[in-house]
PDB file with SEQRES, HELIX, SHEET and CRYST1 records, atoms N, CA, C and O in Angstrom:
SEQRES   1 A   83  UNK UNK UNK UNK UNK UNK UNK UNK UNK UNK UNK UNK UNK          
SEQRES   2 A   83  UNK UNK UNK UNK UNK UNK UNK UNK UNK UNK UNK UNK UNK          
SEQRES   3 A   83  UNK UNK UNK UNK UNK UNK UNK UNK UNK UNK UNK UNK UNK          
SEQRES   4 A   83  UNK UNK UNK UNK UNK UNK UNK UNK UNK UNK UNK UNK UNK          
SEQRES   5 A   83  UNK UNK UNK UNK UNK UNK UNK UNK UNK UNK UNK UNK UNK          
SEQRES   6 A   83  UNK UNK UNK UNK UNK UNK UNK UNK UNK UNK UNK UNK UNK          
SEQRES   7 A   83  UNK UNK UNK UNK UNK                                          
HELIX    1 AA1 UNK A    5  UNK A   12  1                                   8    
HELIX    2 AA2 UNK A   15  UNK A   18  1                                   4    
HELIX    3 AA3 UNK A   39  UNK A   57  1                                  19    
HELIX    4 AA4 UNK A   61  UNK A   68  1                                   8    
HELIX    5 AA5 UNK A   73  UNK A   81  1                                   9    
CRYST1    1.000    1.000    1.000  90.00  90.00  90.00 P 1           1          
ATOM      1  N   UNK A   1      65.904  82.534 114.725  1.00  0.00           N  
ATOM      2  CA  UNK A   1      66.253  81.130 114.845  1.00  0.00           C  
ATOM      3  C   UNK A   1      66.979  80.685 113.568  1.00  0.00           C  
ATOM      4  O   UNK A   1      66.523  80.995 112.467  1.00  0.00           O  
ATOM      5  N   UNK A   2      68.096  79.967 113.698  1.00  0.00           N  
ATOM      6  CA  UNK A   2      68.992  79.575 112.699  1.00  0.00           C  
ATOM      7  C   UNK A   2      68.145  78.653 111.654  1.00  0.00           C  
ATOM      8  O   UNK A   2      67.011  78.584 112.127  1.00  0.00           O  
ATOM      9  N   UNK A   3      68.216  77.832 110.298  1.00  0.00           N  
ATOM     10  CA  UNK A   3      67.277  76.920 109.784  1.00  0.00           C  
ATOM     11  C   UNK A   3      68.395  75.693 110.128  1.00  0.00           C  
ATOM     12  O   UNK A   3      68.108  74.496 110.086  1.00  0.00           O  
ATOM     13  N   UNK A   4      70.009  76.350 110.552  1.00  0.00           N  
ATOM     14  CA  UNK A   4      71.070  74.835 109.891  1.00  0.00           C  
ATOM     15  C   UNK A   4      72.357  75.809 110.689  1.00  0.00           C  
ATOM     16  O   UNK A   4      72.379  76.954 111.139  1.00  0.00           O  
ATOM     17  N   UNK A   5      73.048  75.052 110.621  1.00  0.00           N  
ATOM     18  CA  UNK A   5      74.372  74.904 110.986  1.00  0.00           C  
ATOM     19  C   UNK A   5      75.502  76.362 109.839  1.00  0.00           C  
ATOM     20  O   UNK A   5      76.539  76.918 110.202  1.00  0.00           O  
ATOM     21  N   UNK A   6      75.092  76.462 109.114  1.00  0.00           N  
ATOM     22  CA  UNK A   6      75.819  76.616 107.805  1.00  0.00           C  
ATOM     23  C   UNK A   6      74.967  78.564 108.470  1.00  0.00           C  
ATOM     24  O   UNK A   6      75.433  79.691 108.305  1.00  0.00           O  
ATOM     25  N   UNK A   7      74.112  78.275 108.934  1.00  0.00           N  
ATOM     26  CA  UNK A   7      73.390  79.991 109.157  1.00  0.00           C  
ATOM     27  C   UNK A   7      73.674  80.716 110.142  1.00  0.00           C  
ATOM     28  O   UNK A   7      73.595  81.930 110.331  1.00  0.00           O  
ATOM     29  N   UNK A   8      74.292  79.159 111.266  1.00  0.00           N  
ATOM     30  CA  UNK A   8      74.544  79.645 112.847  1.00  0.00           C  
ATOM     31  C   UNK A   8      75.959  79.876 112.867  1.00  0.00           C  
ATOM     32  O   UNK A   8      76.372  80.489 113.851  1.00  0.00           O  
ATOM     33  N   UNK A   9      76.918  79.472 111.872  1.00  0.00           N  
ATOM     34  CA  UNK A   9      78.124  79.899 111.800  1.00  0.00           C  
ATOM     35  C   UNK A   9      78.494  81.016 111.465  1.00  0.00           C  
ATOM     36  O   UNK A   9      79.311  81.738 112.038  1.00  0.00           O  
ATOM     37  N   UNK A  10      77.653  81.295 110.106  1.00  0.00           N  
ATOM     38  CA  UNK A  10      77.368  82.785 109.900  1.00  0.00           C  
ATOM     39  C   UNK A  10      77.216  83.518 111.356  1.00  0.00           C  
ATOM     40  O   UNK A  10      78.259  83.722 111.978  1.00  0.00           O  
ATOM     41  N   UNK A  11      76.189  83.853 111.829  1.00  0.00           N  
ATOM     42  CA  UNK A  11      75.742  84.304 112.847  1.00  0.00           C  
ATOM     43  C   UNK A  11      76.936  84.468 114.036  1.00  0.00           C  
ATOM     44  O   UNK A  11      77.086  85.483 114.716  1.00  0.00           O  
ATOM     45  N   UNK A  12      77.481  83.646 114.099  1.00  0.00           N  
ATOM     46  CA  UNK A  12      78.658  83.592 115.121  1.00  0.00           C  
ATOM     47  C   UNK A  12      79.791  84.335 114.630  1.00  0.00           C  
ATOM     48  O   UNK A  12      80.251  85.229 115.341  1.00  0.00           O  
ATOM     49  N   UNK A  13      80.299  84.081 113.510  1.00  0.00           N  
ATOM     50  CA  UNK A  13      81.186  84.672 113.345  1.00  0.00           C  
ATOM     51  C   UNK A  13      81.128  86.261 112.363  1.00  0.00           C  
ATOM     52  O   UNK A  13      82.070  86.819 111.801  1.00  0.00           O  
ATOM     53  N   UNK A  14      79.350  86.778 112.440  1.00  0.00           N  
ATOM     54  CA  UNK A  14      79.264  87.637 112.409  1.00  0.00           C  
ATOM     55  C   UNK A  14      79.291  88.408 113.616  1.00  0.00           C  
ATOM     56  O   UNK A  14      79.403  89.610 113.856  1.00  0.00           O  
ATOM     57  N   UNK A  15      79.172  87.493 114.225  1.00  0.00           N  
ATOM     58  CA  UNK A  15      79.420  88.528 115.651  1.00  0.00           C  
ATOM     59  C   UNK A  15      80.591  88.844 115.860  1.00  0.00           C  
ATOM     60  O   UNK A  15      80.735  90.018 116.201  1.00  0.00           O  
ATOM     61  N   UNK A  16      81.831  88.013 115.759  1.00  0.00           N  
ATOM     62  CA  UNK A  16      83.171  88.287 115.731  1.00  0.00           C  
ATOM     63  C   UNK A  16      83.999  88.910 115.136  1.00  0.00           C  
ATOM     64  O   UNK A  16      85.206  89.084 115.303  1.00  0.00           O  
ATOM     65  N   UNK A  17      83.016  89.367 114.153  1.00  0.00           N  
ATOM     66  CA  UNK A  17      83.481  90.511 113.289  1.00  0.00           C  
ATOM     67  C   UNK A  17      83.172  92.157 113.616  1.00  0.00           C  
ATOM     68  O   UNK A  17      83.938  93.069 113.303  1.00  0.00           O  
ATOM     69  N   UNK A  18      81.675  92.347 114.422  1.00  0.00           N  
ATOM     70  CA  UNK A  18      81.020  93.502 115.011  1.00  0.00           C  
ATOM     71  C   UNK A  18      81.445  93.342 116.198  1.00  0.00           C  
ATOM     72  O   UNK A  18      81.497  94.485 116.652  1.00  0.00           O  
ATOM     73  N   UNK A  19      81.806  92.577 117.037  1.00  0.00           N  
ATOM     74  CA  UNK A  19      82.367  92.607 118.448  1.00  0.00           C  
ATOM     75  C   UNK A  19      83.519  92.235 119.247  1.00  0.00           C  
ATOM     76  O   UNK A  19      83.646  92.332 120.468  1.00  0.00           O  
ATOM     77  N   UNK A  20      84.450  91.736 118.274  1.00  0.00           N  
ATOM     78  CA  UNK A  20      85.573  91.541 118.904  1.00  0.00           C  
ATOM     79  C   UNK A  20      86.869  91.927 117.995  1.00  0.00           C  
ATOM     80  O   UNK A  20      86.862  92.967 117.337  1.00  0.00           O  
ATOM     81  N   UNK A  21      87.866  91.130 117.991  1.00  0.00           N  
ATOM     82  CA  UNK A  21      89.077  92.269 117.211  1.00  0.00           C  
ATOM     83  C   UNK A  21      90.073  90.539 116.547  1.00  0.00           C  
ATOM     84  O   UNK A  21      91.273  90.267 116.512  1.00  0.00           O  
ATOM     85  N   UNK A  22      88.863  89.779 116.145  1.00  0.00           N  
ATOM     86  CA  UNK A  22      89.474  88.596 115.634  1.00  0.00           C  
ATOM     87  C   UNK A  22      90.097  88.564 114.344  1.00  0.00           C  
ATOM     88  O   UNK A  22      90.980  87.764 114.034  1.00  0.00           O  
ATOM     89  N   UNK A  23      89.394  89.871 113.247  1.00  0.00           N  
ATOM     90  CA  UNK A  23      89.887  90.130 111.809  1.00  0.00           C  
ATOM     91  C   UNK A  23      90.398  91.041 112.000  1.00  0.00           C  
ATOM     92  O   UNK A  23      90.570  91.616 110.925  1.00  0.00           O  
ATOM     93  N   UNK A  24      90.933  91.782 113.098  1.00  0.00           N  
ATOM     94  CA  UNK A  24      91.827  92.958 113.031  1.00  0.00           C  
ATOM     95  C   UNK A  24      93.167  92.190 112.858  1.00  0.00           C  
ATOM     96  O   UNK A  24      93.627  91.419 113.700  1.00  0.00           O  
ATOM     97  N   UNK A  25      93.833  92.546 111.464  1.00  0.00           N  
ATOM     98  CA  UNK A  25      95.495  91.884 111.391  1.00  0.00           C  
ATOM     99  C   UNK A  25      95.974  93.421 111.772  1.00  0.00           C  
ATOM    100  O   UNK A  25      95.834  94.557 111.321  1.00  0.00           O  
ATOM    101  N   UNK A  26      96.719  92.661 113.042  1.00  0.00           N  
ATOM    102  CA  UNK A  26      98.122  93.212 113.368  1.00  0.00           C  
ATOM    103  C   UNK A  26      99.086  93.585 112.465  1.00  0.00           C  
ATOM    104  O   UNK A  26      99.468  92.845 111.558  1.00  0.00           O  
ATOM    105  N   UNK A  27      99.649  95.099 112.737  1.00  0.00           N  
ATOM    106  CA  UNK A  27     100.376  95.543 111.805  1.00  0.00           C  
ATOM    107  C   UNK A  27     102.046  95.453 112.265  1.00  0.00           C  
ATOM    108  O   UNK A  27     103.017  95.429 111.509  1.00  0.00           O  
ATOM    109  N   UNK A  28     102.025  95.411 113.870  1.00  0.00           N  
ATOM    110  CA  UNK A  28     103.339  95.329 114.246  1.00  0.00           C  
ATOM    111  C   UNK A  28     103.078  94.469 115.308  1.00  0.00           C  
ATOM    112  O   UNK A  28     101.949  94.054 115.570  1.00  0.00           O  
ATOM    113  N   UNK A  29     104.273  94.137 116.040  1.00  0.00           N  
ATOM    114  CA  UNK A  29     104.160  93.223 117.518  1.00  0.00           C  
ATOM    115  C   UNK A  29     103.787  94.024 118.560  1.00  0.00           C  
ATOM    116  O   UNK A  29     103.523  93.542 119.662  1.00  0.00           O  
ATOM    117  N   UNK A  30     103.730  95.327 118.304  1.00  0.00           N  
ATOM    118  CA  UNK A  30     103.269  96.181 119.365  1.00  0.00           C  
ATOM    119  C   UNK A  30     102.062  96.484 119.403  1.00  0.00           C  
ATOM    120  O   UNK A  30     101.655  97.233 120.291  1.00  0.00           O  
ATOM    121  N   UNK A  31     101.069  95.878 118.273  1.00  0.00           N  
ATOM    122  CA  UNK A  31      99.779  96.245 118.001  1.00  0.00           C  
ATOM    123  C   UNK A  31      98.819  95.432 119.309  1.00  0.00           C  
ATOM    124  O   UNK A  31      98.714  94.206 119.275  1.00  0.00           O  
ATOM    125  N   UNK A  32      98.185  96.206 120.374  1.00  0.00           N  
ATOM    126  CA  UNK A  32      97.432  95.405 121.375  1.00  0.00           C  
ATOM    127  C   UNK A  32      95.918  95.198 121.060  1.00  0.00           C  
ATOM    128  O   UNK A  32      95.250  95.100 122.089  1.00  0.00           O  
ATOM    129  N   UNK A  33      95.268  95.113 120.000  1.00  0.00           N  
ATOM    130  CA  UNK A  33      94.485  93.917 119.286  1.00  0.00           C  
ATOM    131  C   UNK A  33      94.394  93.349 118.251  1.00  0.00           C  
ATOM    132  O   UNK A  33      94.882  94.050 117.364  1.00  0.00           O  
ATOM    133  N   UNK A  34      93.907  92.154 117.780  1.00  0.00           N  
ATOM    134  CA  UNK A  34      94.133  91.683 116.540  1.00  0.00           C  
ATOM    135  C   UNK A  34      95.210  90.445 116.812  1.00  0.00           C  
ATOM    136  O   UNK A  34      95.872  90.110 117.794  1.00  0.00           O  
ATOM    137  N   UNK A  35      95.081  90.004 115.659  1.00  0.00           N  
ATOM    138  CA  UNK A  35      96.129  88.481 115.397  1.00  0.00           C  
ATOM    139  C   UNK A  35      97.106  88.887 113.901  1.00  0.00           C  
ATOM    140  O   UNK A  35      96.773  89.368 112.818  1.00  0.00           O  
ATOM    141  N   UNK A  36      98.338  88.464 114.419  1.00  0.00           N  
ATOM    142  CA  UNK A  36      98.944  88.832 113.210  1.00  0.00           C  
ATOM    143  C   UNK A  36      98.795  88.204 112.287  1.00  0.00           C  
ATOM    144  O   UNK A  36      97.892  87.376 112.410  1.00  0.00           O  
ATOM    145  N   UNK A  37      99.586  88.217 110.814  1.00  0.00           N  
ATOM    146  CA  UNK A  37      98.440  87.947 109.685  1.00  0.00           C  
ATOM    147  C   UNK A  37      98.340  86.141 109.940  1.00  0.00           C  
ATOM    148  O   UNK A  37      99.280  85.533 110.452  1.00  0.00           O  
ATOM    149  N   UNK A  38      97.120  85.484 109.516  1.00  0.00           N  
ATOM    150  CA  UNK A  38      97.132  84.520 109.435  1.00  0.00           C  
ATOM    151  C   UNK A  38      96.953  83.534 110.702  1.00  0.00           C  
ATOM    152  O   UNK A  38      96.452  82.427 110.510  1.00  0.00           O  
ATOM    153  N   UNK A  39      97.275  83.846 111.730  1.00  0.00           N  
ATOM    154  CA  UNK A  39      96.839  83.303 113.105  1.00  0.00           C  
ATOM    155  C   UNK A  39      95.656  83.270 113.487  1.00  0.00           C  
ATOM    156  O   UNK A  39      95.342  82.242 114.087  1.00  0.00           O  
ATOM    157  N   UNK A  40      94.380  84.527 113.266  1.00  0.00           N  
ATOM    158  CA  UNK A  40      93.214  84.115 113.879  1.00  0.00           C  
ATOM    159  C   UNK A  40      92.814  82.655 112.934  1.00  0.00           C  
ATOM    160  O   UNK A  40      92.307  81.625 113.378  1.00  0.00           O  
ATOM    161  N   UNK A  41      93.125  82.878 111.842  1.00  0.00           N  
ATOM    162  CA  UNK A  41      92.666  81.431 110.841  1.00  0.00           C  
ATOM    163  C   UNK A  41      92.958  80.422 111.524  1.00  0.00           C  
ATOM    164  O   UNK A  41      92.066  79.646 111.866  1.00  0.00           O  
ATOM    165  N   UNK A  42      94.606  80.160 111.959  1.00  0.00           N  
ATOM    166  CA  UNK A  42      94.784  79.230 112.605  1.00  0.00           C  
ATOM    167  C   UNK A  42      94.140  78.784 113.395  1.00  0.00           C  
ATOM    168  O   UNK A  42      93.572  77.693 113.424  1.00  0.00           O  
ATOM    169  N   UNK A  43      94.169  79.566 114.087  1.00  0.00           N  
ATOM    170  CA  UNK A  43      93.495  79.144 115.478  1.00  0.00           C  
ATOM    171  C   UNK A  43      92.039  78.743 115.484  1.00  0.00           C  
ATOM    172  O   UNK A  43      91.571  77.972 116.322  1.00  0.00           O  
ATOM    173  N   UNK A  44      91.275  79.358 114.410  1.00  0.00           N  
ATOM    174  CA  UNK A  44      89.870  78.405 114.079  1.00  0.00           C  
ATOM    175  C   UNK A  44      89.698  76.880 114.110  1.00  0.00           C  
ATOM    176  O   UNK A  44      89.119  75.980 114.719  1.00  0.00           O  
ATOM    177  N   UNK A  45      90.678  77.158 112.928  1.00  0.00           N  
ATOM    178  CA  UNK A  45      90.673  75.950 112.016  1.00  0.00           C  
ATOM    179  C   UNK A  45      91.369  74.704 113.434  1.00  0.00           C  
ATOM    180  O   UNK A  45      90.875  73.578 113.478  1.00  0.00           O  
ATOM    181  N   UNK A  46      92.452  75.087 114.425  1.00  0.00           N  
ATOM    182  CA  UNK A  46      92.329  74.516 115.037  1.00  0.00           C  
ATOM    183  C   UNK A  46      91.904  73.619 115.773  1.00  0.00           C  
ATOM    184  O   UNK A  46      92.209  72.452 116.017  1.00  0.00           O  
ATOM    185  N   UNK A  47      90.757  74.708 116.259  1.00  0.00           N  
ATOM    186  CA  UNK A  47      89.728  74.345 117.196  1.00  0.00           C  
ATOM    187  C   UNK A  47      88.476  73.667 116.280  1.00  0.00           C  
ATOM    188  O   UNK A  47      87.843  72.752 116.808  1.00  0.00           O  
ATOM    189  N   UNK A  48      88.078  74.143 114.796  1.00  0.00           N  
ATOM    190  CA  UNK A  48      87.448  73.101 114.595  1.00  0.00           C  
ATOM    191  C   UNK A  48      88.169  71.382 114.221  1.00  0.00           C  
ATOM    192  O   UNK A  48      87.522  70.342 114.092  1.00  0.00           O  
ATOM    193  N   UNK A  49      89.445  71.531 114.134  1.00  0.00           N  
ATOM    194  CA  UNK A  49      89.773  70.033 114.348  1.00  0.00           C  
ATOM    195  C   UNK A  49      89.634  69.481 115.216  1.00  0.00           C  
ATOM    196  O   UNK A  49      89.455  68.273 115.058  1.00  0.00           O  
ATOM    197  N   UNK A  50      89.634  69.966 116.453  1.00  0.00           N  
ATOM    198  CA  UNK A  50      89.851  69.495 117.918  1.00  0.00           C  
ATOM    199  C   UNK A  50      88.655  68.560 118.167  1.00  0.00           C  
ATOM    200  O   UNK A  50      88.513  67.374 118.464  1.00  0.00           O  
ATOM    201  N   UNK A  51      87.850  69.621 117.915  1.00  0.00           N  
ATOM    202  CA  UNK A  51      86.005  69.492 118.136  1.00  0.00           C  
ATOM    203  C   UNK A  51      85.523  68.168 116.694  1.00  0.00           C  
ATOM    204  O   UNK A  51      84.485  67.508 116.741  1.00  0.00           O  
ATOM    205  N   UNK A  52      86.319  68.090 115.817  1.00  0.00           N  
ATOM    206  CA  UNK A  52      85.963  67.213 114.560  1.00  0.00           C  
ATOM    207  C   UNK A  52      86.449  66.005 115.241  1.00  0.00           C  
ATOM    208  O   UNK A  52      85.597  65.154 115.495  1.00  0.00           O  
ATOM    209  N   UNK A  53      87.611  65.787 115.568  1.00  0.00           N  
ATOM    210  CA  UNK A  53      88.468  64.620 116.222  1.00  0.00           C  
ATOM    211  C   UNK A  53      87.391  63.624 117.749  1.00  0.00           C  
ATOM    212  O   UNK A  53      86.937  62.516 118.034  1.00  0.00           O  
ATOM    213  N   UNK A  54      87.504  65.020 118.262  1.00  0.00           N  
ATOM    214  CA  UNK A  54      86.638  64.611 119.387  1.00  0.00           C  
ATOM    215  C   UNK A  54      85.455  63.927 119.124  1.00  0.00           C  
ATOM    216  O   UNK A  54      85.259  62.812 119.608  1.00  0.00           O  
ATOM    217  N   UNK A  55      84.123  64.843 117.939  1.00  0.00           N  
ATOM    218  CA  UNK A  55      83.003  64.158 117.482  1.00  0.00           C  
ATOM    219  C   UNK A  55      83.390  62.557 117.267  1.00  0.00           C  
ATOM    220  O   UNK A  55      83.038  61.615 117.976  1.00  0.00           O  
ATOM    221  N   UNK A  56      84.307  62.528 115.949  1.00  0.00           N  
ATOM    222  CA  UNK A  56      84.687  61.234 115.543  1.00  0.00           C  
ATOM    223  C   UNK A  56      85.062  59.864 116.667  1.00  0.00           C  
ATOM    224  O   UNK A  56      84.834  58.659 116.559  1.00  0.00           O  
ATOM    225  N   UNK A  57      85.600  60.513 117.540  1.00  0.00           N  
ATOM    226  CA  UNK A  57      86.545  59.670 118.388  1.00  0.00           C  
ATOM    227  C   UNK A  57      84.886  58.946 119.019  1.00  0.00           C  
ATOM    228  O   UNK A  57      84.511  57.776 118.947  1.00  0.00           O  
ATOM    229  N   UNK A  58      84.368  59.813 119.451  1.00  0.00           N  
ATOM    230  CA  UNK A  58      82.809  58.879 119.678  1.00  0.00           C  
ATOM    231  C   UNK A  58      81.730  58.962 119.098  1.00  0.00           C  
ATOM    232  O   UNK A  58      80.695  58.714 119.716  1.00  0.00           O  
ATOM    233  N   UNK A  59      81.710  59.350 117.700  1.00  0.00           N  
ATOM    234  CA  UNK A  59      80.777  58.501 116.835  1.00  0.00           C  
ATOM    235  C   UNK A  59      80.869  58.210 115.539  1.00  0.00           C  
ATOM    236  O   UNK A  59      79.889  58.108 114.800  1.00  0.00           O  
ATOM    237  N   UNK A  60      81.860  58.085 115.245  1.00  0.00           N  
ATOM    238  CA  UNK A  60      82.652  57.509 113.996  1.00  0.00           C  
ATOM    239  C   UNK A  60      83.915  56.913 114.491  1.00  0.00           C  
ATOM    240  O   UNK A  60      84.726  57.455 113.740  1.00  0.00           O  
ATOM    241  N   UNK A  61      84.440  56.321 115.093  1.00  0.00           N  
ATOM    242  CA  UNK A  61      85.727  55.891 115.595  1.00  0.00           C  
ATOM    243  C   UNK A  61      86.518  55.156 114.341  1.00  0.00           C  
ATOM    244  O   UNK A  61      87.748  55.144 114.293  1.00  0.00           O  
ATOM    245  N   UNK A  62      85.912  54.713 113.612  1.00  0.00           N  
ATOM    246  CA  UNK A  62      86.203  53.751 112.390  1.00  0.00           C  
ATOM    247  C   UNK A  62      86.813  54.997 111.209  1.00  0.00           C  
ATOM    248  O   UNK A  62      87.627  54.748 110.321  1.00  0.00           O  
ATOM    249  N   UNK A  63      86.317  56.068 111.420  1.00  0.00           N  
ATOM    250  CA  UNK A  63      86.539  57.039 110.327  1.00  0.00           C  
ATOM    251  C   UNK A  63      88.223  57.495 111.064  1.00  0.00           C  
ATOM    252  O   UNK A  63      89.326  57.579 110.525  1.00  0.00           O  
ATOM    253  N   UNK A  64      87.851  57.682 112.265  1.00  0.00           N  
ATOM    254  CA  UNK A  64      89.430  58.173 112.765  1.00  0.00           C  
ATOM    255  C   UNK A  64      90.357  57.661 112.225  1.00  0.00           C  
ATOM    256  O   UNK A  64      91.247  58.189 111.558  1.00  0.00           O  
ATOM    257  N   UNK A  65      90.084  55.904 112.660  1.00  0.00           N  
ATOM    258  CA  UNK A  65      91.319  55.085 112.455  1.00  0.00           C  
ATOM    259  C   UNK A  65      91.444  54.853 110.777  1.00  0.00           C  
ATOM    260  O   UNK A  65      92.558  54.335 110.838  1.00  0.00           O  
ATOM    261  N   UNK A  66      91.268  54.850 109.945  1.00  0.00           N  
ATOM    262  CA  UNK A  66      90.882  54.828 108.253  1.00  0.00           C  
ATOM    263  C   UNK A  66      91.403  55.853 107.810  1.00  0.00           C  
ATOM    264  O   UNK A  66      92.117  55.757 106.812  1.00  0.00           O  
ATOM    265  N   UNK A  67      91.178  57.178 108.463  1.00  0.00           N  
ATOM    266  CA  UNK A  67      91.705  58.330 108.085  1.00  0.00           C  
ATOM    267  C   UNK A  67      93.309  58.659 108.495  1.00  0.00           C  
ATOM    268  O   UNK A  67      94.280  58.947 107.795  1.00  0.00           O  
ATOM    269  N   UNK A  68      93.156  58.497 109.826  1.00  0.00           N  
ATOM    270  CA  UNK A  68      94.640  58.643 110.778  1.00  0.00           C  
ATOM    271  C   UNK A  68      95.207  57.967 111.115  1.00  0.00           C  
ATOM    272  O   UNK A  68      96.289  58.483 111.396  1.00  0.00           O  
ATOM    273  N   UNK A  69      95.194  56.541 111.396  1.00  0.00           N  
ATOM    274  CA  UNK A  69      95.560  55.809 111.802  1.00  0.00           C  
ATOM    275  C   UNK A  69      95.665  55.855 113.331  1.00  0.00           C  
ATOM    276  O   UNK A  69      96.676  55.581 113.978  1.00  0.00           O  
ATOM    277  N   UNK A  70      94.535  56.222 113.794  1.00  0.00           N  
ATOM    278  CA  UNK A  70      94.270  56.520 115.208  1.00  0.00           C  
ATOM    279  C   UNK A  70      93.748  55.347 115.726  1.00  0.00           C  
ATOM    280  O   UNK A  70      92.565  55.080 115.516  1.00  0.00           O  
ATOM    281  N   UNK A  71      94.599  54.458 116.505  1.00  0.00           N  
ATOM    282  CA  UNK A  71      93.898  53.227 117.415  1.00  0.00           C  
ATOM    283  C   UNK A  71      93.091  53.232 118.376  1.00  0.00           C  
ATOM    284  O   UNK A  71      92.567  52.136 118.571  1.00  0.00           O  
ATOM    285  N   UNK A  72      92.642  54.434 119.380  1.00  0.00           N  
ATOM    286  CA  UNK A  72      92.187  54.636 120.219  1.00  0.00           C  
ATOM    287  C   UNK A  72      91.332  55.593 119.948  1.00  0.00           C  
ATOM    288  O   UNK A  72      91.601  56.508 120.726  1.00  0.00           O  
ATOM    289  N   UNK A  73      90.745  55.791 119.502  1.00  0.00           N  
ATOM    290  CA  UNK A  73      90.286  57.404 118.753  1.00  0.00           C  
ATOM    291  C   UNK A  73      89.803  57.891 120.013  1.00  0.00           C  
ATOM    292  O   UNK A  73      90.392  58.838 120.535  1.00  0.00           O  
ATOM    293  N   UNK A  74      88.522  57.219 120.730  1.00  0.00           N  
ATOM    294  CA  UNK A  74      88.381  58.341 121.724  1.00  0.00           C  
ATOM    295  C   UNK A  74      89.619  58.472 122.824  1.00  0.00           C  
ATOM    296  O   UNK A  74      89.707  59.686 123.007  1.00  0.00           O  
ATOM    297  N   UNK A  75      90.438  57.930 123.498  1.00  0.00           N  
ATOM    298  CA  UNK A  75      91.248  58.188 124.053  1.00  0.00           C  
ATOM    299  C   UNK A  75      92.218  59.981 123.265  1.00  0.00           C  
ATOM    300  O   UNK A  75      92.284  61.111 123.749  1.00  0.00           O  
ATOM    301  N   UNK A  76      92.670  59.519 122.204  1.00  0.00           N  
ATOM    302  CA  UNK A  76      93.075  60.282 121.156  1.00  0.00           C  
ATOM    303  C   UNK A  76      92.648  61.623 121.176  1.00  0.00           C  
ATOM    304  O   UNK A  76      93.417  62.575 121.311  1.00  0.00           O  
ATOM    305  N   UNK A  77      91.153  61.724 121.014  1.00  0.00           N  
ATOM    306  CA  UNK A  77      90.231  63.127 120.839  1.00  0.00           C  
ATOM    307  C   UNK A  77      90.281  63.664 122.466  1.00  0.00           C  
ATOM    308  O   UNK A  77      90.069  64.874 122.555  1.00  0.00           O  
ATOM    309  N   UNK A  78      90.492  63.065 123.582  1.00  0.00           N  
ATOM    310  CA  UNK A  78      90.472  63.580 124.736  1.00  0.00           C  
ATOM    311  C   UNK A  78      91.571  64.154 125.401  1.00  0.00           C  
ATOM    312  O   UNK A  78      91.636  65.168 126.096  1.00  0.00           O  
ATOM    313  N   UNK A  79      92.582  63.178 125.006  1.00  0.00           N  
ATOM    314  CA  UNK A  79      94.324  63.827 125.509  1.00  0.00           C  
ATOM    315  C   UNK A  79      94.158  64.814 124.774  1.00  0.00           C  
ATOM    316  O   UNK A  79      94.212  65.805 125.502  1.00  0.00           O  
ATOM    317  N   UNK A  80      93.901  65.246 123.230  1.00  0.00           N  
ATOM    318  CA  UNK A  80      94.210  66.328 122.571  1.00  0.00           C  
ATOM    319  C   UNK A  80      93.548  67.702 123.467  1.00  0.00           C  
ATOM    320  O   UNK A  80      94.169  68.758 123.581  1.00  0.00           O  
ATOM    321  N   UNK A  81      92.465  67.508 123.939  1.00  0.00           N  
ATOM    322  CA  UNK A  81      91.882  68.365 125.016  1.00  0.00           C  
ATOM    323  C   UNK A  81      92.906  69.247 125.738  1.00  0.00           C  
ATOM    324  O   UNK A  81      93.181  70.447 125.736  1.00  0.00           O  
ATOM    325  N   UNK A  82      93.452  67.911 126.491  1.00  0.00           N  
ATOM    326  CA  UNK A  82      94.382  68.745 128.016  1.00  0.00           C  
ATOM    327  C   UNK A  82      95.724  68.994 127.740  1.00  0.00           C  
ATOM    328  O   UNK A  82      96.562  69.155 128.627  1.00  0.00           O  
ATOM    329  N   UNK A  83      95.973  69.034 126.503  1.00  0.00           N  
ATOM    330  CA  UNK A  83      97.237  69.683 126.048  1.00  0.00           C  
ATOM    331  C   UNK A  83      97.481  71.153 125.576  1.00  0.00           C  
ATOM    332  O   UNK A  83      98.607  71.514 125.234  1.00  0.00           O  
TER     333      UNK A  83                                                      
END                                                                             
């Protein structure tokens, strides 16, 4: 059992390291697993914005708009979804 957040991330993305091919950098475009350099990052970091935006948009909405200038925040955090 995790104690926090900070242990279960560990945990997760120790798994993604023993079971999938997310830190394998691609050496060419022909390489069929792995992300070439710098993309699996992206794509984290992505998705934890997505998921940060979204939190905010309904339960900090005030932080959105202060930060981003987001008028609608939850509207905002949801279109970003289906795109």
């Amino acid at each position: 059992k995790h104690k926090n957040v900070e242990e279960l991330s560990y945990s997760i993305l120790s798994f993604f390291e023993r079971r999938t091919d997310l830190f394998h950098v691609m050496e060419s475009q022909n390489d069929r697993m792995g992300f070439m350099p710098g993309r699996a990052e992206a794509m984290l970091f992505k998705h934890f914005q997505f998921f940060q935006h979204r939190y905010l948009g309904r339960e900090q909405p005030h932080i959105l708009k202060q930060a981003y200038g987001v008028a609608d925040a939850g509207a905002e955090a949801q279109s970003a979804g289906q795109a």
